[in-house]
Amino acid sequence: MNGIKNNFITYRVDGIPAEHGDVRLDDFLERIEHLIATLNGIDKIVGETAQPTLYYRIVDANHGSRLEITLEPVLRRRVSNPAPDHIKIRRLRYFKELEAIQRNEPISPEIDENLLEHFRDLAGGIGQTVKGTTITNGTEKIELDQIFEKNVM
């Protein structure tokens, strides 16, 4: 882990009692797809690019009463002369949009219906396939719950 820790993103999924608190692999992988789609979507909006400028490295993974992975954003090699705060700008924007959804406030107009659907699906199935999900970067913490899902609608 050689990045700036406050740029790290931790995604936590709590399993349901019917699965003994464990998380189903197919459900977890689907959620990770939506997580990456939302991270990449914000990256492309901020950078005004067709392709994301970052990829994500798993720097920690834990499983106990929940499944938790920590991701480190990393610049893609093709990105030349990035601003010193390239990653930070994208992290701040990502959490700004998550917080706007959580508070039922307007989101940025650049977010299209496809990206909005990925945000919605991050919180889908709460109480049915998972007990809960949380995303944090060490300072901001967003509960991706039924209220979050409803606010995206």
GROMACS .gro file of C-alpha atoms in nm:
model
  153
    1MET     CA    1   0.000   0.000   0.000
    2ASN     CA    2   0.195   0.294  -0.125
    3GLY     CA    3  -0.087   0.538  -0.200
    4ILE     CA    4  -0.233   0.812   0.011
    5LYS     CA    5  -0.458   0.633   0.259
    6ASN     CA    6  -0.738   0.888   0.250
    7ASN     CA    7  -0.776   0.813  -0.122
    8PHE     CA    8  -0.851   0.450  -0.034
    9ILE     CA    9  -1.211   0.336  -0.066
   10THR     CA   10  -1.347   0.063   0.158
   11TYR     CA   11  -1.658  -0.123   0.051
   12ARG     CA   12  -1.833  -0.337   0.312
   13VAL     CA   13  -2.113  -0.587   0.263
   14ASP     CA   14  -2.292  -0.749   0.557
   15GLY     CA   15  -2.446  -1.090   0.495
   16ILE     CA   16  -2.799  -1.188   0.588
   17PRO     CA   17  -2.886  -1.434   0.868
   18ALA     CA   18  -3.027  -1.684   0.616
   19GLU     CA   19  -2.671  -1.719   0.481
   20HIS     CA   20  -2.521  -1.736   0.835
   21GLY     CA   21  -2.398  -1.380   0.791
   22ASP     CA   22  -2.192  -1.473   0.487
   23VAL     CA   23  -2.216  -1.298   0.151
   24ARG     CA   24  -2.305  -1.488  -0.166
   25LEU     CA   25  -2.027  -1.471  -0.425
   26ASP     CA   26  -2.259  -1.397  -0.718
   27ASP     CA   27  -2.422  -1.111  -0.529
   28PHE     CA   28  -2.087  -0.969  -0.419
   29LEU     CA   29  -1.944  -0.979  -0.773
   30GLU     CA   30  -2.253  -0.805  -0.910
   31ARG     CA   31  -2.217  -0.532  -0.647
   32ILE     CA   32  -1.848  -0.490  -0.731
   33GLU     CA   33  -1.940  -0.446  -1.098
   34HIS     CA   34  -2.176  -0.162  -1.000
   35LEU     CA   35  -1.914  -0.011  -0.771
   36ILE     CA   36  -1.652  -0.006  -1.048
   37ALA     CA   37  -1.908   0.128  -1.298
   38THR     CA   38  -1.991   0.420  -1.066
   39LEU     CA   39  -1.625   0.494  -0.987
   40ASN     CA   40  -1.533   0.484  -1.357
   41GLY     CA   41  -1.839   0.689  -1.451
   42ILE     CA   42  -1.742   0.971  -1.216
   43ASP     CA   43  -1.380   0.949  -1.336
   44LYS     CA   44  -1.493   0.994  -1.698
   45ILE     CA   45  -1.723   1.284  -1.607
   46VAL     CA   46  -1.454   1.467  -1.412
   47GLY     CA   47  -1.187   1.406  -1.676
   48GLU     CA   48  -1.423   1.462  -1.969
   49THR     CA   49  -1.284   1.145  -2.123
   50ALA     CA   50  -1.430   0.839  -2.293
   51GLN     CA   51  -1.212   0.604  -2.089
   52PRO     CA   52  -1.139   0.606  -1.715
   53THR     CA   53  -0.803   0.744  -1.605
   54LEU     CA   54  -0.785   0.524  -1.295
   55TYR     CA   55  -0.791   0.157  -1.212
   56TYR     CA   56  -0.840   0.008  -0.865
   57ARG     CA   57  -0.606  -0.223  -0.679
   58ILE     CA   58  -0.733  -0.437  -0.391
   59VAL     CA   59  -0.503  -0.351  -0.101
   60ASP     CA   60  -0.694  -0.524   0.178
   61ALA     CA   61  -0.970  -0.779   0.214
   62ASN     CA   62  -1.135  -0.907   0.532
   63HIS     CA   63  -1.411  -1.151   0.607
   64GLY     CA   64  -1.565  -1.192   0.947
   65SER     CA   65  -1.919  -1.092   1.024
   66ARG     CA   66  -1.894  -0.891   0.701
   67LEU     CA   67  -1.699  -0.890   0.375
   68GLU     CA   68  -1.484  -0.583   0.331
   69ILE     CA   69  -1.241  -0.480   0.059
   70THR     CA   70  -1.023  -0.173   0.043
   71LEU     CA   71  -0.938  -0.031  -0.297
   72GLU     CA   72  -0.654   0.198  -0.392
   73PRO     CA   73  -0.710   0.418  -0.698
   74VAL     CA   74  -0.409   0.411  -0.933
   75LEU     CA   75  -0.338   0.624  -1.239
   76ARG     CA   76  -0.339   0.436  -1.566
   77ARG     CA   77  -0.008   0.451  -1.751
   78ARG     CA   78  -0.154   0.636  -2.048
   79VAL     CA   79  -0.236   0.938  -1.830
   80SER     CA   80   0.031   1.197  -1.892
   81ASN     CA   81   0.098   1.502  -1.675
   82PRO     CA   82  -0.181   1.444  -1.422
   83ALA     CA   83  -0.256   1.716  -1.170
   84PRO     CA   84  -0.112   1.644  -0.824
   85ASP     CA   85  -0.467   1.605  -0.692
   86HIS     CA   86  -0.597   1.400  -0.987
   87ILE     CA   87  -0.712   1.111  -0.767
   88LYS     CA   88  -0.834   1.333  -0.483
   89ILE     CA   89  -1.059   1.534  -0.717
   90ARG     CA   90  -1.229   1.217  -0.837
   91ARG     CA   91  -1.266   1.078  -0.482
   92LEU     CA   92  -1.423   1.403  -0.359
   93ARG     CA   93  -1.663   1.415  -0.653
   94TYR     CA   94  -1.761   1.050  -0.605
   95PHE     CA   95  -1.845   1.102  -0.239
   96LYS     CA   96  -2.019   1.433  -0.317
   97GLU     CA   97  -2.258   1.245  -0.546
   98LEU     CA   98  -2.308   0.963  -0.293
   99GLU     CA   99  -2.386   1.218  -0.020
  100ALA     CA  100  -2.629   1.405  -0.245
  101ILE     CA  101  -2.818   1.081  -0.310
  102GLN     CA  102  -2.812   0.988   0.060
  103ARG     CA  103  -2.956   1.330   0.154
  104ASN     CA  104  -3.205   1.325  -0.134
  105GLU     CA  105  -3.046   1.637  -0.282
  106PRO     CA  106  -2.995   1.711  -0.652
  107ILE     CA  107  -2.710   1.525  -0.818
  108SER     CA  108  -2.490   1.663  -1.093
  109PRO     CA  109  -2.663   1.693  -1.431
  110GLU     CA  110  -2.376   1.505  -1.601
  111ILE     CA  111  -2.489   1.183  -1.436
  112ASP     CA  112  -2.693   1.000  -1.696
  113GLU     CA  113  -2.963   0.738  -1.640
  114ASN     CA  114  -2.720   0.450  -1.696
  115LEU     CA  115  -2.481   0.572  -1.426
  116LEU     CA  116  -2.772   0.649  -1.197
  117GLU     CA  117  -2.892   0.291  -1.235
  118HIS     CA  118  -2.550   0.164  -1.124
  119PHE     CA  119  -2.573   0.388  -0.815
  120ARG     CA  120  -2.921   0.247  -0.746
  121ASP     CA  121  -2.801  -0.110  -0.786
  122LEU     CA  122  -2.525  -0.053  -0.527
  123ALA     CA  123  -2.803  -0.044  -0.267
  124GLY     CA  124  -3.036  -0.297  -0.429
  125GLY     CA  125  -3.153  -0.603  -0.237
  126ILE     CA  126  -3.085  -0.463   0.109
  127GLY     CA  127  -3.260  -0.689   0.359
  128GLN     CA  128  -3.310  -0.958   0.095
  129THR     CA  129  -2.971  -1.067  -0.038
  130VAL     CA  130  -2.752  -0.863   0.199
  131LYS     CA  131  -2.809  -0.707   0.539
  132GLY     CA  132  -2.638  -0.381   0.445
  133THR     CA  133  -2.358  -0.214   0.254
  134THR     CA  134  -2.130   0.077   0.337
  135ILE     CA  135  -1.871   0.271   0.142
  136THR     CA  136  -1.612   0.488   0.313
  137ASN     CA  137  -1.284   0.662   0.249
  138GLY     CA  138  -1.185   0.712   0.610
  139THR     CA  139  -1.355   1.050   0.647
  140GLU     CA  140  -1.688   1.012   0.468
  141LYS     CA  141  -1.911   0.710   0.531
  142ILE     CA  142  -2.217   0.638   0.321
  143GLU     CA  143  -2.473   0.375   0.415
  144LEU     CA  144  -2.604   0.224   0.093
  145ASP     CA  145  -2.940   0.130   0.236
  146GLN     CA  146  -3.306   0.123   0.134
  147ILE     CA  147  -3.330   0.501   0.181
  148PHE     CA  148  -3.032   0.550  -0.052
  149GLU     CA  149  -3.194   0.319  -0.310
  150LYS     CA  150  -3.527   0.503  -0.281
  151ASN     CA  151  -3.356   0.842  -0.320
  152VAL     CA  152  -3.203   0.734  -0.650
  153MET     CA  153  -3.543   0.652  -0.797
   0.00000   0.00000   0.00000
